[in-house]
PDB file of N, CA, C and O in Angstrom:
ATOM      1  N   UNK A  20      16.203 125.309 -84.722  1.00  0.00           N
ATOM      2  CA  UNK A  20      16.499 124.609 -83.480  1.00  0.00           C
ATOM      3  C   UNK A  20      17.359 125.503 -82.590  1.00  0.00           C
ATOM      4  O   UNK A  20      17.971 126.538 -82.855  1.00  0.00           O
ATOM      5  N   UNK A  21      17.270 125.025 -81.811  1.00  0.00           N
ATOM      6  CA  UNK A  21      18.034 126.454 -80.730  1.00  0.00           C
ATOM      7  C   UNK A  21      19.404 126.092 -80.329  1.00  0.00           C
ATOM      8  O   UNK A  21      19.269 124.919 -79.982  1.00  0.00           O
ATOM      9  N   UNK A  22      19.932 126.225 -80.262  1.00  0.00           N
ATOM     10  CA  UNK A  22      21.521 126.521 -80.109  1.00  0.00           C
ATOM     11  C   UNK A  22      21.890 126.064 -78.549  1.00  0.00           C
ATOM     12  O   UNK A  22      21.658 126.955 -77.732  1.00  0.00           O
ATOM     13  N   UNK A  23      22.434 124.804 -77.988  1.00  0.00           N
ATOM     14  CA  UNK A  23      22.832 124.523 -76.842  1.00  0.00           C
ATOM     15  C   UNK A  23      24.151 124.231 -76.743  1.00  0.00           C
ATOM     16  O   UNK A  23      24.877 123.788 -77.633  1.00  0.00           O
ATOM     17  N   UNK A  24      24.614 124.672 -74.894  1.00  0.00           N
ATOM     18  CA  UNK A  24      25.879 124.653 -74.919  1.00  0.00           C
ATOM     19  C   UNK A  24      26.452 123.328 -74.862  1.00  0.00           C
ATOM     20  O   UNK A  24      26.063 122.511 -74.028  1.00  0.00           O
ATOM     21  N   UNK A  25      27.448 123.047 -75.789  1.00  0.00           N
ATOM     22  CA  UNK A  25      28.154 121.915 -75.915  1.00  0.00           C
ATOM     23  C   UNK A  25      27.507 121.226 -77.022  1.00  0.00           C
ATOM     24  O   UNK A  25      27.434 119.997 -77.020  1.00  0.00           O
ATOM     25  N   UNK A  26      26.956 122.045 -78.119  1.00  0.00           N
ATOM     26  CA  UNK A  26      26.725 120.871 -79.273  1.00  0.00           C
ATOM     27  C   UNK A  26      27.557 120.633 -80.365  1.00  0.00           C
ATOM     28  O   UNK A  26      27.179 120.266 -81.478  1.00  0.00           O
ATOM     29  N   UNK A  27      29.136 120.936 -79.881  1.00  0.00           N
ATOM     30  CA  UNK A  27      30.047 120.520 -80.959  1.00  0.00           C
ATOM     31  C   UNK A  27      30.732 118.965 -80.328  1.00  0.00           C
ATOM     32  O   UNK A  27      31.457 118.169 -80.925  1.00  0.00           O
ATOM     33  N   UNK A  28      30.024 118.880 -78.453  1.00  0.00           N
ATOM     34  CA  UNK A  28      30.706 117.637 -78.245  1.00  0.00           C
ATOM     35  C   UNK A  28      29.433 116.695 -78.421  1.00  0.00           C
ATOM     36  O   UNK A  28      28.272 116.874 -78.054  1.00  0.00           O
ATOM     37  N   UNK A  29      30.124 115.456 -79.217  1.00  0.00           N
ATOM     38  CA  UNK A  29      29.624 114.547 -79.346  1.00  0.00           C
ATOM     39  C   UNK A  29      29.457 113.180 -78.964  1.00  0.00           C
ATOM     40  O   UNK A  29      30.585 112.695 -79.042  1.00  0.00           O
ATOM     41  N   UNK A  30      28.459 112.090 -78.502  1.00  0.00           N
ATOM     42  CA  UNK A  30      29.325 111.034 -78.582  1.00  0.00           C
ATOM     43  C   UNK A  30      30.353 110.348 -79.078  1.00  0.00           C
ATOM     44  O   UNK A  30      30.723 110.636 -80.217  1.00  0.00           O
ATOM     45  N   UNK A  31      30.890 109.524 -78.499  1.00  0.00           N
ATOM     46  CA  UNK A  31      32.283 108.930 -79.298  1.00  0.00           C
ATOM     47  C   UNK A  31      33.366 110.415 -79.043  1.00  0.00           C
ATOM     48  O   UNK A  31      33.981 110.642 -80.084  1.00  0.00           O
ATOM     49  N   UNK A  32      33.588 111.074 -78.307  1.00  0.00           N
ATOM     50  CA  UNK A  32      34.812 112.060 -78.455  1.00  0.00           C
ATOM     51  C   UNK A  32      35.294 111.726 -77.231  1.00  0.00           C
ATOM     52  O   UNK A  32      34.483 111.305 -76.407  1.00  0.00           O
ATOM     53  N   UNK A  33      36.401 111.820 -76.942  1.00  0.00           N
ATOM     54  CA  UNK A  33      37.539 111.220 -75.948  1.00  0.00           C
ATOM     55  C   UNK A  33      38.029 112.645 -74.769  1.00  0.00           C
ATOM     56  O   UNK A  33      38.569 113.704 -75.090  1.00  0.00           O
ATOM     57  N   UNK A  34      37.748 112.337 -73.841  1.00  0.00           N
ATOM     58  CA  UNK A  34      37.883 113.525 -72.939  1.00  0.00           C
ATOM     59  C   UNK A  34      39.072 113.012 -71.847  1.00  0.00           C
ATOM     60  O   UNK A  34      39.546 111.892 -72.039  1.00  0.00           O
ATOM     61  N   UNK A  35      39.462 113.653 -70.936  1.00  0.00           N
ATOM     62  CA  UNK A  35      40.223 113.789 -69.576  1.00  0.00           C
ATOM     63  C   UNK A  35      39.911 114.437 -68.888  1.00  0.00           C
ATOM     64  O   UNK A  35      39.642 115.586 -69.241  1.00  0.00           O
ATOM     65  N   UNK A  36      39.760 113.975 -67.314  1.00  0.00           N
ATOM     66  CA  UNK A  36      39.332 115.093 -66.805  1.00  0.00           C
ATOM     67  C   UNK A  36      39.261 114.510 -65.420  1.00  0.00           C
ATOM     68  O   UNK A  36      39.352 113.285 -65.336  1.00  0.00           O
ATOM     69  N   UNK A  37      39.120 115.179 -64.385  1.00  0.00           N
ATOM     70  CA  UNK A  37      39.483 114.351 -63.372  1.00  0.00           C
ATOM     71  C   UNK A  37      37.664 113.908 -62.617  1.00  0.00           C
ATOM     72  O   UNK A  37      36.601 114.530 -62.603  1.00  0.00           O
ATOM     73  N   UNK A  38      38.137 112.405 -62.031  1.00  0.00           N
ATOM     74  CA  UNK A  38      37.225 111.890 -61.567  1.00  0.00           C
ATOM     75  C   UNK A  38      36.731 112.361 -60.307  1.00  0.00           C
ATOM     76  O   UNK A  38      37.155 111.744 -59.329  1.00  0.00           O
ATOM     77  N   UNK A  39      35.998 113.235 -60.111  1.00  0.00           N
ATOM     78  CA  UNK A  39      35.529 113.445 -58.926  1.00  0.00           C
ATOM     79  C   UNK A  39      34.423 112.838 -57.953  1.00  0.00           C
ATOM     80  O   UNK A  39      33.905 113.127 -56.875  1.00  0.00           O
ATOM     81  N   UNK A  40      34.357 112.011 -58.752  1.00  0.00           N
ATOM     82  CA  UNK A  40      33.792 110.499 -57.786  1.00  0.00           C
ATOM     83  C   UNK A  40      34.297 110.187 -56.922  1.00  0.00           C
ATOM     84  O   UNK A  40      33.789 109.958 -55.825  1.00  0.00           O
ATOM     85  N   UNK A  41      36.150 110.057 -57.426  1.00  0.00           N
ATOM     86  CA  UNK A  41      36.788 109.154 -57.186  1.00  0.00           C
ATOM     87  C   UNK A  41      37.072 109.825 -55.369  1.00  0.00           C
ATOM     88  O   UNK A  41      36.738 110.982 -55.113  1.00  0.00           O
ATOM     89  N   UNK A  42      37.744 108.859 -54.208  1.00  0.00           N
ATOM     90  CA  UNK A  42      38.686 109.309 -53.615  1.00  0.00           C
ATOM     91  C   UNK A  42      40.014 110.077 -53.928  1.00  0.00           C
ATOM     92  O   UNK A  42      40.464 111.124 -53.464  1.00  0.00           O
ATOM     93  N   UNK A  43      40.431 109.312 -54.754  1.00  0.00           N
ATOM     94  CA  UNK A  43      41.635 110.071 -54.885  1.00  0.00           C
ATOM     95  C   UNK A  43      41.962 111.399 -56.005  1.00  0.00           C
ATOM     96  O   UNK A  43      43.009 112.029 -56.154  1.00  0.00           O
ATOM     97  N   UNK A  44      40.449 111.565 -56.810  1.00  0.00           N
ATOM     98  CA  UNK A  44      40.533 112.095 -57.609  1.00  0.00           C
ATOM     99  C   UNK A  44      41.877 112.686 -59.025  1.00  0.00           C
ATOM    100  O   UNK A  44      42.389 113.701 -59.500  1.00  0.00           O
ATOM    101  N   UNK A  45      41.874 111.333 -59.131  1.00  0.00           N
ATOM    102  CA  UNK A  45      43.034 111.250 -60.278  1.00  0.00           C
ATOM    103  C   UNK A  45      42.437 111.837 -61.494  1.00  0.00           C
ATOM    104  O   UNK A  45      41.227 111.629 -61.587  1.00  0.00           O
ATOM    105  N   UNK A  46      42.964 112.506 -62.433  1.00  0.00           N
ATOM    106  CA  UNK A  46      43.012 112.713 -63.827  1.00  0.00           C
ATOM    107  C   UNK A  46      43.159 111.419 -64.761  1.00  0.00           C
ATOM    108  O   UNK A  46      44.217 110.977 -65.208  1.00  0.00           O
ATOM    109  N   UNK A  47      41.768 110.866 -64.976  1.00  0.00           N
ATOM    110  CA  UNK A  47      41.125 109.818 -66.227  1.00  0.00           C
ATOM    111  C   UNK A  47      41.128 110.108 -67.608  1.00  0.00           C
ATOM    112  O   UNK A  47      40.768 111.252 -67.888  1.00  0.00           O
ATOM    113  N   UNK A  48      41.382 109.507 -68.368  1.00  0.00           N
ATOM    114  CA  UNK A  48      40.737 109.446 -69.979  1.00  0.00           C
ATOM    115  C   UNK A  48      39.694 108.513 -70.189  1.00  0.00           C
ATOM    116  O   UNK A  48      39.857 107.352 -69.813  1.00  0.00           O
ATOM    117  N   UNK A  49      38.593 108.883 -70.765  1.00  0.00           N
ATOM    118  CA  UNK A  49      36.859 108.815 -71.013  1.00  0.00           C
ATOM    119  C   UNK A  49      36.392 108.738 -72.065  1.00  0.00           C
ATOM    120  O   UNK A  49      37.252 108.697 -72.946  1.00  0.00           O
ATOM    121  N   UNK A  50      35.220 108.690 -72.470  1.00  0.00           N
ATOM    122  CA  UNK A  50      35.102 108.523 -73.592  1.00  0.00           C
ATOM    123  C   UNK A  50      33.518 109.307 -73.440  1.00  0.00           C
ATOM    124  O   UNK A  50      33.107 109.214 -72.283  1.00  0.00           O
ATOM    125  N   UNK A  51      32.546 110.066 -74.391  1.00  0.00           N
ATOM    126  CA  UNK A  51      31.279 110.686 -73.839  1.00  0.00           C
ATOM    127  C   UNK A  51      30.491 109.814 -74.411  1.00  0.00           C
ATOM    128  O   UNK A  51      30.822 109.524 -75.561  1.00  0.00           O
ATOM    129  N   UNK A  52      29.515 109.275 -73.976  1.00  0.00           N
ATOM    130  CA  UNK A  52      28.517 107.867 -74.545  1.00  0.00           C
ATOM    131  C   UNK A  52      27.281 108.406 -75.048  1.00  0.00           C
ATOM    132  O   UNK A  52      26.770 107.993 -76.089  1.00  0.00           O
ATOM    133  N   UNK A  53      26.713 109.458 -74.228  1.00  0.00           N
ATOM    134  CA  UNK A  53      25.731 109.820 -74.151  1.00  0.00           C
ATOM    135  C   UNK A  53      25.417 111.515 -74.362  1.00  0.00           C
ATOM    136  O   UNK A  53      26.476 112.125 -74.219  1.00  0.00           O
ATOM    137  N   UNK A  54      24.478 112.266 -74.606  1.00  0.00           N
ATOM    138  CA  UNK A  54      23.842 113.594 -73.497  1.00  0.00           C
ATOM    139  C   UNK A  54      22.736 113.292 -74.172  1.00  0.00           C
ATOM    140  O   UNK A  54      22.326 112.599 -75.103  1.00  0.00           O
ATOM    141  N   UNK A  55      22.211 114.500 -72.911  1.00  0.00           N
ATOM    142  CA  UNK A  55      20.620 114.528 -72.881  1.00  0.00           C
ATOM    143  C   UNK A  55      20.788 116.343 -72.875  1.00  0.00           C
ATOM    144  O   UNK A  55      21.730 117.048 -72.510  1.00  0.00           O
ATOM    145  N   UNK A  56      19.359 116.715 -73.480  1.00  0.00           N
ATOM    146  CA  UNK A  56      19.163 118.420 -73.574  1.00  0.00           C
ATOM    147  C   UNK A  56      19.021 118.741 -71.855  1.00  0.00           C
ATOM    148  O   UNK A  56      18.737 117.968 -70.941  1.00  0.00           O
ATOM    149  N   UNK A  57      19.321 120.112 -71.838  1.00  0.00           N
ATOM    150  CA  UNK A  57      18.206 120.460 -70.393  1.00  0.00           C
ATOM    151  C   UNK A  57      18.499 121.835 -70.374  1.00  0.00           C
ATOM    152  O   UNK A  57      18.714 122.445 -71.422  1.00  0.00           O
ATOM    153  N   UNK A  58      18.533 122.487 -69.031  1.00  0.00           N
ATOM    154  CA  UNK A  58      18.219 123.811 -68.935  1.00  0.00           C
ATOM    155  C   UNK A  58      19.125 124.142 -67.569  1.00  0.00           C
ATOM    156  O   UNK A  58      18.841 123.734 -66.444  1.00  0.00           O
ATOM    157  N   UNK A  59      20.153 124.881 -67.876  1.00  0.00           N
ATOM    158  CA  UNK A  59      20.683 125.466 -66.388  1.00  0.00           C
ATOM    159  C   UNK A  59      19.990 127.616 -66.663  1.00  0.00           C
ATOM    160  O   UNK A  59      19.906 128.387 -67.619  1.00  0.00           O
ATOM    161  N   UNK A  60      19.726 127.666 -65.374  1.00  0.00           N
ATOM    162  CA  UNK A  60      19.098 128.510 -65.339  1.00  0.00           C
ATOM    163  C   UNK A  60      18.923 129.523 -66.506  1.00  0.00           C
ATOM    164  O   UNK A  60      19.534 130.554 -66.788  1.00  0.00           O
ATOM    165  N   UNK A  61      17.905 128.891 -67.074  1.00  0.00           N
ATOM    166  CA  UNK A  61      17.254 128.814 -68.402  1.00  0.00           C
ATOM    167  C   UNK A  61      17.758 128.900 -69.040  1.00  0.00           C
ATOM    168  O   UNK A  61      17.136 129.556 -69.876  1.00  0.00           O
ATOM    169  N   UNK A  62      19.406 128.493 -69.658  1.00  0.00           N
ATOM    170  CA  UNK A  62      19.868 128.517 -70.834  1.00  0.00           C
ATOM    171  C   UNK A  62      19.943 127.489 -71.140  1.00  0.00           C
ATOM    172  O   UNK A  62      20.144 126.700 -70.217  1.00  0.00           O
ATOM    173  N   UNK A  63      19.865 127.072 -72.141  1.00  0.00           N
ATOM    174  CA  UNK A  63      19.697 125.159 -73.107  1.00  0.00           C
ATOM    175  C   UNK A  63      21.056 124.867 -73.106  1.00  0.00           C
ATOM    176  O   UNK A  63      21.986 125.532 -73.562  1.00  0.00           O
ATOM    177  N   UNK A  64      21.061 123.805 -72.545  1.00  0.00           N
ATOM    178  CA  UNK A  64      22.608 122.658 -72.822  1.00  0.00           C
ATOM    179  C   UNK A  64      22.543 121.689 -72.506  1.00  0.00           C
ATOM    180  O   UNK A  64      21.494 121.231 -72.053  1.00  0.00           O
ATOM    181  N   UNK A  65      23.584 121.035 -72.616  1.00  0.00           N
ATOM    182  CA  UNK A  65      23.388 119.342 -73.024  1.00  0.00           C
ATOM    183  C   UNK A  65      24.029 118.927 -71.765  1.00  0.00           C
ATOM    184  O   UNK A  65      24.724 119.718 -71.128  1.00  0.00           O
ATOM    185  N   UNK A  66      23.820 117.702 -71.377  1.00  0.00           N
ATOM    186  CA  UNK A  66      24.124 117.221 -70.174  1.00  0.00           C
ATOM    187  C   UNK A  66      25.268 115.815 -70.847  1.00  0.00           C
ATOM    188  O   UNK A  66      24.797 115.038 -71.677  1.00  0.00           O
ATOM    189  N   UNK A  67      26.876 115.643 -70.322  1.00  0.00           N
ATOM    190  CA  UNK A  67      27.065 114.209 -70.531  1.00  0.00           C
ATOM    191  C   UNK A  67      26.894 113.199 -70.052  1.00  0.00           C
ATOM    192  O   UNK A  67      26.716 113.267 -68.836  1.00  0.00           O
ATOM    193  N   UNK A  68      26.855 111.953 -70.595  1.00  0.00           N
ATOM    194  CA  UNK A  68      27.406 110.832 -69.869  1.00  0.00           C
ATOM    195  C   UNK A  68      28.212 110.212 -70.181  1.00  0.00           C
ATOM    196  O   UNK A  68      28.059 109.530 -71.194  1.00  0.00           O
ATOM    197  N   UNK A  69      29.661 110.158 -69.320  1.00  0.00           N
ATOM    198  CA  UNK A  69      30.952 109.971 -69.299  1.00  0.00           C
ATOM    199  C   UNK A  69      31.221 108.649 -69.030  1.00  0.00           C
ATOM    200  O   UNK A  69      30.432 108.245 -68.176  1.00  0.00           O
ATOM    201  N   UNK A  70      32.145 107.634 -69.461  1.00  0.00           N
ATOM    202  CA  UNK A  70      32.513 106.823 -69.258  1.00  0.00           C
ATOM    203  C   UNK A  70      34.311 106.622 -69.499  1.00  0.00           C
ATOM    204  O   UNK A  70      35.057 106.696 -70.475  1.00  0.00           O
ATOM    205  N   UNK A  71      34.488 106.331 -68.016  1.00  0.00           N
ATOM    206  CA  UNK A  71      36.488 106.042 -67.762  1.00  0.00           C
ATOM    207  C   UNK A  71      36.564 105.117 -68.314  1.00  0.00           C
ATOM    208  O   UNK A  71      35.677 104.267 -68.394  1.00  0.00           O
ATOM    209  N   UNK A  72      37.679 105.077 -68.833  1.00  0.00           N
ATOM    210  CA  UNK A  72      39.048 104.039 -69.575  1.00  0.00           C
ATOM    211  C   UNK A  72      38.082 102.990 -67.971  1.00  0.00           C
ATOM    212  O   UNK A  72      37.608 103.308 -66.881  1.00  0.00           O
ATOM    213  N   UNK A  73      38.265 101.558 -68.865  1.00  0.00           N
ATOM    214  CA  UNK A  73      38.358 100.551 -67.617  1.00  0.00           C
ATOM    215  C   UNK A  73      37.067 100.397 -66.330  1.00  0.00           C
ATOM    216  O   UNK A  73      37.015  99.640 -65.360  1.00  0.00           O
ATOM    217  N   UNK A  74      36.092 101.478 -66.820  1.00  0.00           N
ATOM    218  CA  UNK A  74      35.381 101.437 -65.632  1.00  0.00           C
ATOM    219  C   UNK A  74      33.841 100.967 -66.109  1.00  0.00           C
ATOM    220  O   UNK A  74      33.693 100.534 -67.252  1.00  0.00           O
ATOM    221  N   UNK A  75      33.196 101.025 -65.589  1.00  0.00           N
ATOM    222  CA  UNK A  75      31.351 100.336 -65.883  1.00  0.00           C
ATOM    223  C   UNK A  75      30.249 101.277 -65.708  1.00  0.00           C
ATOM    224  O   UNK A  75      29.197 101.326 -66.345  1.00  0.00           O
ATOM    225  N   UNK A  76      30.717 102.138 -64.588  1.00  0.00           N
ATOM    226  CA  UNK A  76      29.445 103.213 -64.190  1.00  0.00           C
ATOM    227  C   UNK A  76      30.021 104.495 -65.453  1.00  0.00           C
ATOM    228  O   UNK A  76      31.152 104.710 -65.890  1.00  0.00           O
ATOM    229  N   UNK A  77      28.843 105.083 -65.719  1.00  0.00           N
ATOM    230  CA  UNK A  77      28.854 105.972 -66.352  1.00  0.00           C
ATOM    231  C   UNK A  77      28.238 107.225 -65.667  1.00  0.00           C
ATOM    232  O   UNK A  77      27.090 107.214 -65.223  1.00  0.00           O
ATOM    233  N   UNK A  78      29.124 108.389 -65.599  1.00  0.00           N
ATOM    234  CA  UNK A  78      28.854 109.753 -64.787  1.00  0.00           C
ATOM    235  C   UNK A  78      28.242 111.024 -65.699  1.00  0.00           C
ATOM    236  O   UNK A  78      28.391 111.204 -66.908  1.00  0.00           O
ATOM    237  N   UNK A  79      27.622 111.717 -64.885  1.00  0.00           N
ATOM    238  CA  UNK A  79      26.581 112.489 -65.682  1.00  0.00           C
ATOM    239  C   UNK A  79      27.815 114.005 -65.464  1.00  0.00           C
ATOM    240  O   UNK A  79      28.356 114.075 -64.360  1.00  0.00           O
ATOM    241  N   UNK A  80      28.172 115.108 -66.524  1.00  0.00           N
ATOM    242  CA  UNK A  80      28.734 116.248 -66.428  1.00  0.00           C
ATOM    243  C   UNK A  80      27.970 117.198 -67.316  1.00  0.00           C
ATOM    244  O   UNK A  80      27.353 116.986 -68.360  1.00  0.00           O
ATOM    245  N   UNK A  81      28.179 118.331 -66.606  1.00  0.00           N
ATOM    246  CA  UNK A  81      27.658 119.529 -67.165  1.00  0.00           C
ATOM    247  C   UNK A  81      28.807 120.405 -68.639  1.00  0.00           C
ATOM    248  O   UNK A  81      29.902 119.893 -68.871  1.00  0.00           O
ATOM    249  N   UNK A  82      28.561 121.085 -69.078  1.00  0.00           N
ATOM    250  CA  UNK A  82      29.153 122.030 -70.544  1.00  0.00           C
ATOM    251  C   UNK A  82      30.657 122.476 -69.558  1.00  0.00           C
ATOM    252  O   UNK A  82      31.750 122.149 -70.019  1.00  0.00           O
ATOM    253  N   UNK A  83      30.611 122.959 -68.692  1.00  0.00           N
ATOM    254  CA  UNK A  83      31.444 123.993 -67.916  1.00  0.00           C
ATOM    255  C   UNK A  83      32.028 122.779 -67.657  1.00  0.00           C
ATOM    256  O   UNK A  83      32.885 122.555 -68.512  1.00  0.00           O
ATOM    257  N   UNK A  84      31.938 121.923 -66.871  1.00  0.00           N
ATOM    258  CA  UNK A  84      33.267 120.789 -66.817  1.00  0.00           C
ATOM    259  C   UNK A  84      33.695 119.984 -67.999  1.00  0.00           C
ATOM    260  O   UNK A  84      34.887 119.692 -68.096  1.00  0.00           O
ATOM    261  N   UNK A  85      32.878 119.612 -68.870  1.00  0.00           N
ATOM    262  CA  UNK A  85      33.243 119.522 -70.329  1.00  0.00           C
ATOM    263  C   UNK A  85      34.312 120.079 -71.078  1.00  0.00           C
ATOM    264  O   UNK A  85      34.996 119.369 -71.816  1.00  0.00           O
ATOM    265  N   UNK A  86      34.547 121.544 -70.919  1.00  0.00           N
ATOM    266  CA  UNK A  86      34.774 121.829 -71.932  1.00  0.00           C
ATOM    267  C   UNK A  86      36.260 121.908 -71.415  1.00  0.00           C
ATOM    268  O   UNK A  86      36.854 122.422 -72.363  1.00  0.00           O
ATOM    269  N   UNK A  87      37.034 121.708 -70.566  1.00  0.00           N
ATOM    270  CA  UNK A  87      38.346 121.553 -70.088  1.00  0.00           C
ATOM    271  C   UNK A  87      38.859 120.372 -70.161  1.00  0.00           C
ATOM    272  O   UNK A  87      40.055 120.131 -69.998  1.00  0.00           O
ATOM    273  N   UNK A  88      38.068 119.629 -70.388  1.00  0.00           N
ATOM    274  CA  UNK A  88      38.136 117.782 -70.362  1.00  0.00           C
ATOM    275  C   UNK A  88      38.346 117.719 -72.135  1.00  0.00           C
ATOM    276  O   UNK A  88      39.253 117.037 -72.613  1.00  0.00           O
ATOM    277  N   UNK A  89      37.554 118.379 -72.863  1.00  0.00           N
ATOM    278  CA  UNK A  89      37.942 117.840 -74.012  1.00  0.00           C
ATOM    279  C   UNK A  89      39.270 118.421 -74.625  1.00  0.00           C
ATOM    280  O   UNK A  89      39.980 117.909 -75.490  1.00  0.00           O
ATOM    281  N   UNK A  90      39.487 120.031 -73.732  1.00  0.00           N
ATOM    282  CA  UNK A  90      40.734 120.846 -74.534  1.00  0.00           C
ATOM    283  C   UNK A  90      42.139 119.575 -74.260  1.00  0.00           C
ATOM    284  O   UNK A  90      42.948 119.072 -75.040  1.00  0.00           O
ATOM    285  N   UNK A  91      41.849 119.384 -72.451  1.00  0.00           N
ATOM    286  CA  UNK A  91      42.994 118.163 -72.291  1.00  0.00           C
ATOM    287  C   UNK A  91      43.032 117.079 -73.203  1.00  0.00           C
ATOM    288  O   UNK A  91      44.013 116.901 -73.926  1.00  0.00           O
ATOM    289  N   UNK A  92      41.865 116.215 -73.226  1.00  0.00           N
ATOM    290  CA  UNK A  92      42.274 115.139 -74.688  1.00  0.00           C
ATOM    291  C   UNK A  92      42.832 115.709 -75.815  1.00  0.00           C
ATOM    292  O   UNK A  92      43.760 115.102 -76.349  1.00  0.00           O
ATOM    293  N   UNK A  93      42.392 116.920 -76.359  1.00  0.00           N
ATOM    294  CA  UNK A  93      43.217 117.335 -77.213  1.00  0.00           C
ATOM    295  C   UNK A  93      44.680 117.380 -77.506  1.00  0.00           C
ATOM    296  O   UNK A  93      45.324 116.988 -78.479  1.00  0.00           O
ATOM    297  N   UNK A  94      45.103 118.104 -76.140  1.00  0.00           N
ATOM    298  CA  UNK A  94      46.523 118.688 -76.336  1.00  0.00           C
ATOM    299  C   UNK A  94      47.118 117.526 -75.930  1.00  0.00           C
ATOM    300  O   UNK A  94      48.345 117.593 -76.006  1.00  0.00           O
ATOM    301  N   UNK A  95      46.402 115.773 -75.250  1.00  0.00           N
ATOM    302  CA  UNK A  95      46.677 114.924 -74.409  1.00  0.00           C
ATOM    303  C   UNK A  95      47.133 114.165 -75.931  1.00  0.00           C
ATOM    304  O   UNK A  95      47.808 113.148 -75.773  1.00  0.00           O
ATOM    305  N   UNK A  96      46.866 114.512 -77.228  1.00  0.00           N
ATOM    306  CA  UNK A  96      46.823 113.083 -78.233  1.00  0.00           C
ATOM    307  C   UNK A  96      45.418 112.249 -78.253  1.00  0.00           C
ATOM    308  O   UNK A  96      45.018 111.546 -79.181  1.00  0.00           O
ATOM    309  N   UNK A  97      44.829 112.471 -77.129  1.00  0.00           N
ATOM    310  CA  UNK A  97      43.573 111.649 -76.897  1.00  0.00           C
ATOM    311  C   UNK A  97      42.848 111.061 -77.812  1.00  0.00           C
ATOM    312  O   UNK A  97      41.848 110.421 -77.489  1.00  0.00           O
TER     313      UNK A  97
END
């Protein structure tokens, strides 16, 4: 099987990271529900879907914003 970026994050792992949805773009804690495979210019990685503490919509993120979101839950206690 081929090797994609971000397949040590899993569902159920607890991230932070800031909402850039948002207006005010505050720094959230999340939870990852979902990914799906895909392809950024042709390299294989996984796509998330994020869900905030408290919220209903669930947001789609790429490996590269991922992977700062989960170091913060980390060092956060998360």
């Amino acid at each position: 099987m081929e090797k994609r970026w971000g397949d040590e994050w899993r569902p159920g792992l607890r991230v932070r990271m800031m909402d850039n949805q948002s207006p005010t773009r505050e720094v959230r804690d999340g939870v990852i529900k979902d990914r799906s495979w895909g392809r950024d210019r042709g390299k294989p990685i996984w796509y998330f879907d994020v869900l905030f503490d408290g919220d209903t919509k669930v947001r789609v993120y790429t490996p590269s914003v991922m992977q700062s979101a989960v170091e913060a839950a980390r060092e956060a206690g998360s």
